Short mmCIF file of C-alpha atoms in Angstrom, two decimals:
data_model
loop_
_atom_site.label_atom_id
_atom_site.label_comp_id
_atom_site.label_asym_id
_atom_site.label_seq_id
_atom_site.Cartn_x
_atom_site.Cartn_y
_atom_site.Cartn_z
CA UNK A 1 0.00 0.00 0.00
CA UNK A 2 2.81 2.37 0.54
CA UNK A 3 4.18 2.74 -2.94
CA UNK A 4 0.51 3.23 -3.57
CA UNK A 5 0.01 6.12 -1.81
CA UNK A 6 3.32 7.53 -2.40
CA UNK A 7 2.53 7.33 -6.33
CA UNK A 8 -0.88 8.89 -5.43
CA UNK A 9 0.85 11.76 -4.06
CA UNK A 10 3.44 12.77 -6.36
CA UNK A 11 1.33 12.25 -9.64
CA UNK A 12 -2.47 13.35 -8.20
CA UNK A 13 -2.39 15.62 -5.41
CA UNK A 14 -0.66 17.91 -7.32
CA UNK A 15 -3.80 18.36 -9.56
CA UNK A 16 -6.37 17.19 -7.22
CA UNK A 17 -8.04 20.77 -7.15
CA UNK A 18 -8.79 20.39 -10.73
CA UNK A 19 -10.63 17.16 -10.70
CA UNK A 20 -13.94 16.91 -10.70
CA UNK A 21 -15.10 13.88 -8.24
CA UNK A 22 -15.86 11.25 -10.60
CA UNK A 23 -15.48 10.86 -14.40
CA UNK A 24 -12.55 9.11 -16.31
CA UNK A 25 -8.99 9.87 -16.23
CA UNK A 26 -7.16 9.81 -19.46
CA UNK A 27 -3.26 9.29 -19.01
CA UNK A 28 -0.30 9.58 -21.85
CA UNK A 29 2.40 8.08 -19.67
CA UNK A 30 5.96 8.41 -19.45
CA UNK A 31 7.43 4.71 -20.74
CA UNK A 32 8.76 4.52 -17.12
CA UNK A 33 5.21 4.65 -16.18
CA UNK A 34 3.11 2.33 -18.88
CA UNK A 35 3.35 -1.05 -16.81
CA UNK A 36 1.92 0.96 -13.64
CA UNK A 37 -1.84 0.26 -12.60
CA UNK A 38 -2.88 3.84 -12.26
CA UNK A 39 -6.25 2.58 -10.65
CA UNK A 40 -3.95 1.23 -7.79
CA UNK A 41 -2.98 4.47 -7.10
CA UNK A 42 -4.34 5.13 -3.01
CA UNK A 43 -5.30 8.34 -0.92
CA UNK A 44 -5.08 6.43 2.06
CA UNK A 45 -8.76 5.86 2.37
CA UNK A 46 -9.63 4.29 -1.04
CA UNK A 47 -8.02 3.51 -4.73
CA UNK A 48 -8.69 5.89 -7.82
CA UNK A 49 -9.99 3.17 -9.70
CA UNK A 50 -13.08 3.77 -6.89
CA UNK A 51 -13.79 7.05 -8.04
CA UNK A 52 -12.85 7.44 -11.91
CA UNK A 53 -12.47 5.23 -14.60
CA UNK A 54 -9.03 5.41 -16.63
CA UNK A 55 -7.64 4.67 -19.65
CA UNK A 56 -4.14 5.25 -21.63
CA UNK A 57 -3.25 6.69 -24.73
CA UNK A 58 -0.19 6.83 -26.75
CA UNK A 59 -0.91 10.49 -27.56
CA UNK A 60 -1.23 12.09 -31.25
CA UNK A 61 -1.24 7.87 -32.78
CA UNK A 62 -4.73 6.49 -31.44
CA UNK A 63 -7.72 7.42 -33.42
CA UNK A 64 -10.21 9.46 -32.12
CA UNK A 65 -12.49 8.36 -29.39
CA UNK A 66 -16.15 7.05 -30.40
CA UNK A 67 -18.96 5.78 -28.69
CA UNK A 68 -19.80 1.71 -29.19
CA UNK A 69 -23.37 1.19 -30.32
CA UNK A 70 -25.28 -1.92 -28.78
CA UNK A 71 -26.02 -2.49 -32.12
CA UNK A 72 -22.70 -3.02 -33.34
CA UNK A 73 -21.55 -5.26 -31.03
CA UNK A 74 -20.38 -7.96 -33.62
CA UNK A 75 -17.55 -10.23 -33.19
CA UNK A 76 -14.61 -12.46 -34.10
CA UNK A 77 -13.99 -14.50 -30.97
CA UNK A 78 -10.83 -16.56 -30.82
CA UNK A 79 -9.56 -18.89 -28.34
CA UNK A 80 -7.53 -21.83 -27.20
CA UNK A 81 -8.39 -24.45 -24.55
CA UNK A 82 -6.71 -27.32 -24.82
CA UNK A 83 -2.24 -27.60 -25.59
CA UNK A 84 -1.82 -27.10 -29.13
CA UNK A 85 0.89 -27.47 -31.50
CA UNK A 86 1.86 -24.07 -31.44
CA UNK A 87 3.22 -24.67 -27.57
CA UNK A 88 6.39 -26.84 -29.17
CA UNK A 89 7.42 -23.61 -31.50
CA UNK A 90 10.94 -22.58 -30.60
CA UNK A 91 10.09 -19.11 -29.73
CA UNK A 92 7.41 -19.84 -27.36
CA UNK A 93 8.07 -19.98 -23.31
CA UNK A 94 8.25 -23.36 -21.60
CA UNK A 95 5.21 -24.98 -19.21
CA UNK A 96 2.18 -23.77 -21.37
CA UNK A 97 -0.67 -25.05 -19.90
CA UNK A 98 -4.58 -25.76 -21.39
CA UNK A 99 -6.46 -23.01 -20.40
CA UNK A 100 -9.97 -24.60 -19.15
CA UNK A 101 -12.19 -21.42 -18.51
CA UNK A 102 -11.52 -20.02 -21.95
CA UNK A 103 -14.42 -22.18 -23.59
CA UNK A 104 -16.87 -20.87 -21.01
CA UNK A 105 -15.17 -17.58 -21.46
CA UNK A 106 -16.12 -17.40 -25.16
CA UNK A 107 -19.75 -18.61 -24.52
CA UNK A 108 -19.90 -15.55 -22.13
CA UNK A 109 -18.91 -13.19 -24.17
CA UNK A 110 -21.25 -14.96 -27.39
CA UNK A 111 -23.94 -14.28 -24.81
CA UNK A 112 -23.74 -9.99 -25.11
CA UNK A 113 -22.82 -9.73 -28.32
CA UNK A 114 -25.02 -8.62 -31.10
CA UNK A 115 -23.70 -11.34 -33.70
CA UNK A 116 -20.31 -13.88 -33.46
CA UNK A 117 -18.10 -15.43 -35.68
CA UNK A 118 -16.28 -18.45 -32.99
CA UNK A 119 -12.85 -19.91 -33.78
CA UNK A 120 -11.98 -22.08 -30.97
CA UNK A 121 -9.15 -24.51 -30.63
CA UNK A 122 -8.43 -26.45 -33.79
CA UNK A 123 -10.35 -23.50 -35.47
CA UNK A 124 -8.37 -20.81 -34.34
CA UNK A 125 -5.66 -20.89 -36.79
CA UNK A 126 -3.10 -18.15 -38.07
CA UNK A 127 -5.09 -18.61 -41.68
CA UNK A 128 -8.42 -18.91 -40.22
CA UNK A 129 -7.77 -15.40 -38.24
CA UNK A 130 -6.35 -13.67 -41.16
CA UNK A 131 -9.01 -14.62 -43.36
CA UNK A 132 -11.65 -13.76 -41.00
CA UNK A 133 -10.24 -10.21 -40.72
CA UNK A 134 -9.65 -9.71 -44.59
CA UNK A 135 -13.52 -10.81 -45.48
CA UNK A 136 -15.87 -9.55 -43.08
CA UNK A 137 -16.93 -6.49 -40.77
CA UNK A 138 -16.05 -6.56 -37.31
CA UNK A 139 -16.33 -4.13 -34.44
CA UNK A 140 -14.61 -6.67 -31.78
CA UNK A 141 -12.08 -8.84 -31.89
CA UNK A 142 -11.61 -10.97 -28.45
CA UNK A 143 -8.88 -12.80 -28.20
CA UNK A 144 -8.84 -15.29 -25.23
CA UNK A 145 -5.41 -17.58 -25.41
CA UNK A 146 -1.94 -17.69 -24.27
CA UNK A 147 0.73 -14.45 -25.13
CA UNK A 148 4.17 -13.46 -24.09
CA UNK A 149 5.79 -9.96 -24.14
CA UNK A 150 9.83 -9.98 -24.43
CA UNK A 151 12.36 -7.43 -25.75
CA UNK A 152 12.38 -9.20 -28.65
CA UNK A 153 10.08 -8.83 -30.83
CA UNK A 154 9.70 -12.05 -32.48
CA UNK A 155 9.26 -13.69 -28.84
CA UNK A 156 6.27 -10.51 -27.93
CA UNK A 157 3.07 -12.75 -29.50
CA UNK A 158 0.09 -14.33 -28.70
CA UNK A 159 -1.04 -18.48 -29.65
CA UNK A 160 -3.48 -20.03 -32.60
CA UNK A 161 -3.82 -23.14 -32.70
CA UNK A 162 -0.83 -23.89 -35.47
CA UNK A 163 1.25 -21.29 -34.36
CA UNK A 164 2.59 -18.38 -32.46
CA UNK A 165 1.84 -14.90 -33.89
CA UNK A 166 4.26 -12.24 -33.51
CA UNK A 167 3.33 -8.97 -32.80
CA UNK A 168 4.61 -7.54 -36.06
CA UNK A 169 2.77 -10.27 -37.95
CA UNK A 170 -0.48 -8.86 -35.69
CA UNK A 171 0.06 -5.50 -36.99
CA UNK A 172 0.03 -6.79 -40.52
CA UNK A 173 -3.12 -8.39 -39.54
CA UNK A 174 -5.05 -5.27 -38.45
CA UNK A 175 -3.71 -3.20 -41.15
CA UNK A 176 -5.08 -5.39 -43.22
CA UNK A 177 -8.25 -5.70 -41.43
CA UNK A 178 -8.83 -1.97 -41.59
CA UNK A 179 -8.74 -2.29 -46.06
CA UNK A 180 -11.30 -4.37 -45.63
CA UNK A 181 -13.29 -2.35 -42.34
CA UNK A 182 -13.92 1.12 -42.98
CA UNK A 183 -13.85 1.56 -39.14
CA UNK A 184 -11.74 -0.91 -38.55
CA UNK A 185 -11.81 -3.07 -34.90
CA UNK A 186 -13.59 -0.91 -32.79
CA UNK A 187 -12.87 -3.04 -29.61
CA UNK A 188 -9.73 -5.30 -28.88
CA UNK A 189 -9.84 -7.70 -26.24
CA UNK A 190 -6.36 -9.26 -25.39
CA UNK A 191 -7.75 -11.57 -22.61
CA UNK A 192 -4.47 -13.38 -21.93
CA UNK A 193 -1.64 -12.66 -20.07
CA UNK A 194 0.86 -10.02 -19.86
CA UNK A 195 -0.33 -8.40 -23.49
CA UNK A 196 0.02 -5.00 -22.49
CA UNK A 197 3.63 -4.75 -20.67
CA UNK A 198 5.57 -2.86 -22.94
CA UNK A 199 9.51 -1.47 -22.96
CA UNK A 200 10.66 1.67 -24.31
CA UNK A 201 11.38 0.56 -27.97
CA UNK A 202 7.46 -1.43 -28.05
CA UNK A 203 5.00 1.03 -25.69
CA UNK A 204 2.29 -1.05 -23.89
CA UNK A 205 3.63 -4.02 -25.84
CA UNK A 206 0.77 -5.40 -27.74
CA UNK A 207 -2.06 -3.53 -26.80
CA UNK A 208 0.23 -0.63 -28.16
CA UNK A 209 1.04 -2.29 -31.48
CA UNK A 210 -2.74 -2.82 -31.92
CA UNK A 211 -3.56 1.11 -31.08
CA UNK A 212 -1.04 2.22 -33.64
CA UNK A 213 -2.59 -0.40 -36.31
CA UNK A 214 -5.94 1.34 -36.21
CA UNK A 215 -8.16 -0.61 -33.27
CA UNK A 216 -9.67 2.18 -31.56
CA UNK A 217 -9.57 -0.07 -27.85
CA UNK A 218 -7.44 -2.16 -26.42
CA UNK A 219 -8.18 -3.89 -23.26
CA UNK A 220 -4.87 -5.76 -21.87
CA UNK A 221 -3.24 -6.98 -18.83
CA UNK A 222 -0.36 -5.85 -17.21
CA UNK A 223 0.84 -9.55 -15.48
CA UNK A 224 -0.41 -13.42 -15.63
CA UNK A 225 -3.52 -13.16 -14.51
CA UNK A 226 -6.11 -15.95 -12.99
CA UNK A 227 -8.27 -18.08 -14.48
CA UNK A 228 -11.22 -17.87 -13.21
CA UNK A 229 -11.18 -14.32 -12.28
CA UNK A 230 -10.51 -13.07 -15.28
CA UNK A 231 -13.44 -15.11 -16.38
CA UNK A 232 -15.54 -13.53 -14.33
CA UNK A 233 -14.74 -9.67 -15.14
CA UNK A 234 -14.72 -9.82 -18.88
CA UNK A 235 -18.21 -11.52 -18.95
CA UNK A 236 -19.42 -8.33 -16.43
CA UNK A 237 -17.06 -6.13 -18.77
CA UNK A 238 -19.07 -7.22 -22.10
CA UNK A 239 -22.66 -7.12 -19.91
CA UNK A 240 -22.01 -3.43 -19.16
CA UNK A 241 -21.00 -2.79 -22.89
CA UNK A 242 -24.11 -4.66 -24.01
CA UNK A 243 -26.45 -1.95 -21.78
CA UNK A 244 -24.17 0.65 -23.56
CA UNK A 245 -21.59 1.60 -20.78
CA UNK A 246 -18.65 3.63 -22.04
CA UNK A 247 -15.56 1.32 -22.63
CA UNK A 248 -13.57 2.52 -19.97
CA UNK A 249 -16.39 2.74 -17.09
CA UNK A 250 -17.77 -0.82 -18.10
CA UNK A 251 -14.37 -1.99 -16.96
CA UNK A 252 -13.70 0.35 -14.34
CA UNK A 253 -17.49 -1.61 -12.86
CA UNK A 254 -16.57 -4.75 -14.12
CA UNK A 255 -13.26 -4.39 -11.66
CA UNK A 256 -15.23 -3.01 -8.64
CA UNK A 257 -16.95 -6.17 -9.44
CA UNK A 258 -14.38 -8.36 -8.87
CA UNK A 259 -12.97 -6.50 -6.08
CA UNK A 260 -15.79 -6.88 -4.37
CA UNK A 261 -15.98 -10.42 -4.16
CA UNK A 262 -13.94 -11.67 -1.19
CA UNK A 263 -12.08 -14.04 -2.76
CA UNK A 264 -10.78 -11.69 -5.46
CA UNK A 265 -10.60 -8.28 -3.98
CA UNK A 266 -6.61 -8.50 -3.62
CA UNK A 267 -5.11 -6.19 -6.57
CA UNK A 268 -3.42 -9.02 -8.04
CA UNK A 269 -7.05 -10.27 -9.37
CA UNK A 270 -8.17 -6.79 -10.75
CA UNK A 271 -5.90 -4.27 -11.37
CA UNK A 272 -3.62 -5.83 -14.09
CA UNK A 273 -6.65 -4.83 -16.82
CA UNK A 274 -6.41 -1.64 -18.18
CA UNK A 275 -7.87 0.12 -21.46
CA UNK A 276 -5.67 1.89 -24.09
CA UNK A 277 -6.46 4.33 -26.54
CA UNK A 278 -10.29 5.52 -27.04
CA UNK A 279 -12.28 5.71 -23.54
CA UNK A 280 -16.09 5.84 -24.97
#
């Protein structure tokens, strides 16, 4: 809690005076400061994230902010379950593991969308993906399955079901999307872990990557992050989207959510999910 408050005080009291008492926070950070959970941030009594909801830009290279329809809540929802063949590539980090929630994870989030397009497991391949994105009209793309951010580039990527794909071969992907999509992917779910712990050569790692490729959203995590938790906030995340909740303040109440359940109100559970680039 200490660092908390001692963060709180160098970066907010300073302009307390000139916040109003709730709202959302919009932050272009420092690259020292990109892997820190502003919502963390403490006054002693309660966190930030209580009061405002916050999101991150990389300045002058996010499009502009826009509102999300209900109606246009259509989506490409990818995931991986069970150990695929992509695990035994020689760029990707030992002791994957099957992920078991993420098939009830992408019925969830089937549940409050408008319309879904489902690759899951054997489905979800690097072709299947880029083909998706070339031929049709999304506004979200949710991408539940394992990812790693390095230094290196070609070891900063997330897993299909055939293989690993690298964060420069993700750009390609939504810069192709967006030839296809006039507005390109509205909404960018990186439900995995670590996807938006960035360096100073790669800000916010992937979820910074995707910004600067044209999705107007990102929502990433900062660490690994659990299971079933995580579960449990992105299906409140895309409930509060679906009764047309700004993008930042549907997760800011999709976290007070989860910290208010006992047995996930420790930071570790909550605060690693944060929203870059467009805040409506």
């Amino acid at each position: 809690m200490s660092p908390s408050q001692s963060f709180y005080d160098l970066l907010i009291v300073p302009i307390k005076a000139y916040l109003p008492p709730s709202g959302t926070l919009v932050f272009t950070l420092y690259t020292s400061f990109q892997s820190l959970p502003i919502g963390l941030l403490h006054d002693g009594k309660d966190y930030l994230i209580k009061r405002y909801s916050i999101a991150q830009t990389l300045g002058s290279r996010i499009r502009p902010p826009k509102f999300l329809p209900k109606k246009q809540l259509t989506a490409l929802i990818a995931g991986l379950s069970k150990i695929s063949p992509s695990f035994k590539a020689l760029n990707a980090p030992e002791g994957l593991k099957a992920l078991l929630r993420v098939k009830q994870e992408v019925e969830d989030v089937k549940k409050q969308t408008t319309s879904s397009t489902v690759l899951l497991n054997e489905k979800f391949t690097s072709q299947a993906l880029e083909q998706q994105l070339s031929k049709n009209d999304f506004s979200i793309l949710h991408l539940t399955t394992h990812a790693q951010f390095s230094f290196d580039a070609q070891r900063t990527m997330f897993f299909t079901w055939n293989k690993p794909i690298t964060v420069l071969e993700f750009d390609n992907l939504l810069k192709l999307n967006t030839q296809t999509n006039e507005d390109g992917i509205e909404l960018l779910v990186l439900s995995a872990c670590q996807t938006a712990k960035g360096n100073k050569r790669s800000a916010l790692g992937i979820a910074g990557v995707a910004a600067q490729a044209g999705a107007r959203s990102t929502v990433a995590t900062l660490w690994k992050v659990d299971a079933d938790s995580t579960a449990l906030l992105i299906e409140e995340f895309y409930r509060n989207l679906k009764s047309g909740t700004p993008k930042a303040e549907a997760l800011r109440q999709a976290q007070l959510n989860l910290m208010s359940n006992s047995k996930y109100s420790h930071p570790y559970f909550w605060a690693s999910f944060l929203l870059v680039g467009g805040w409506l």
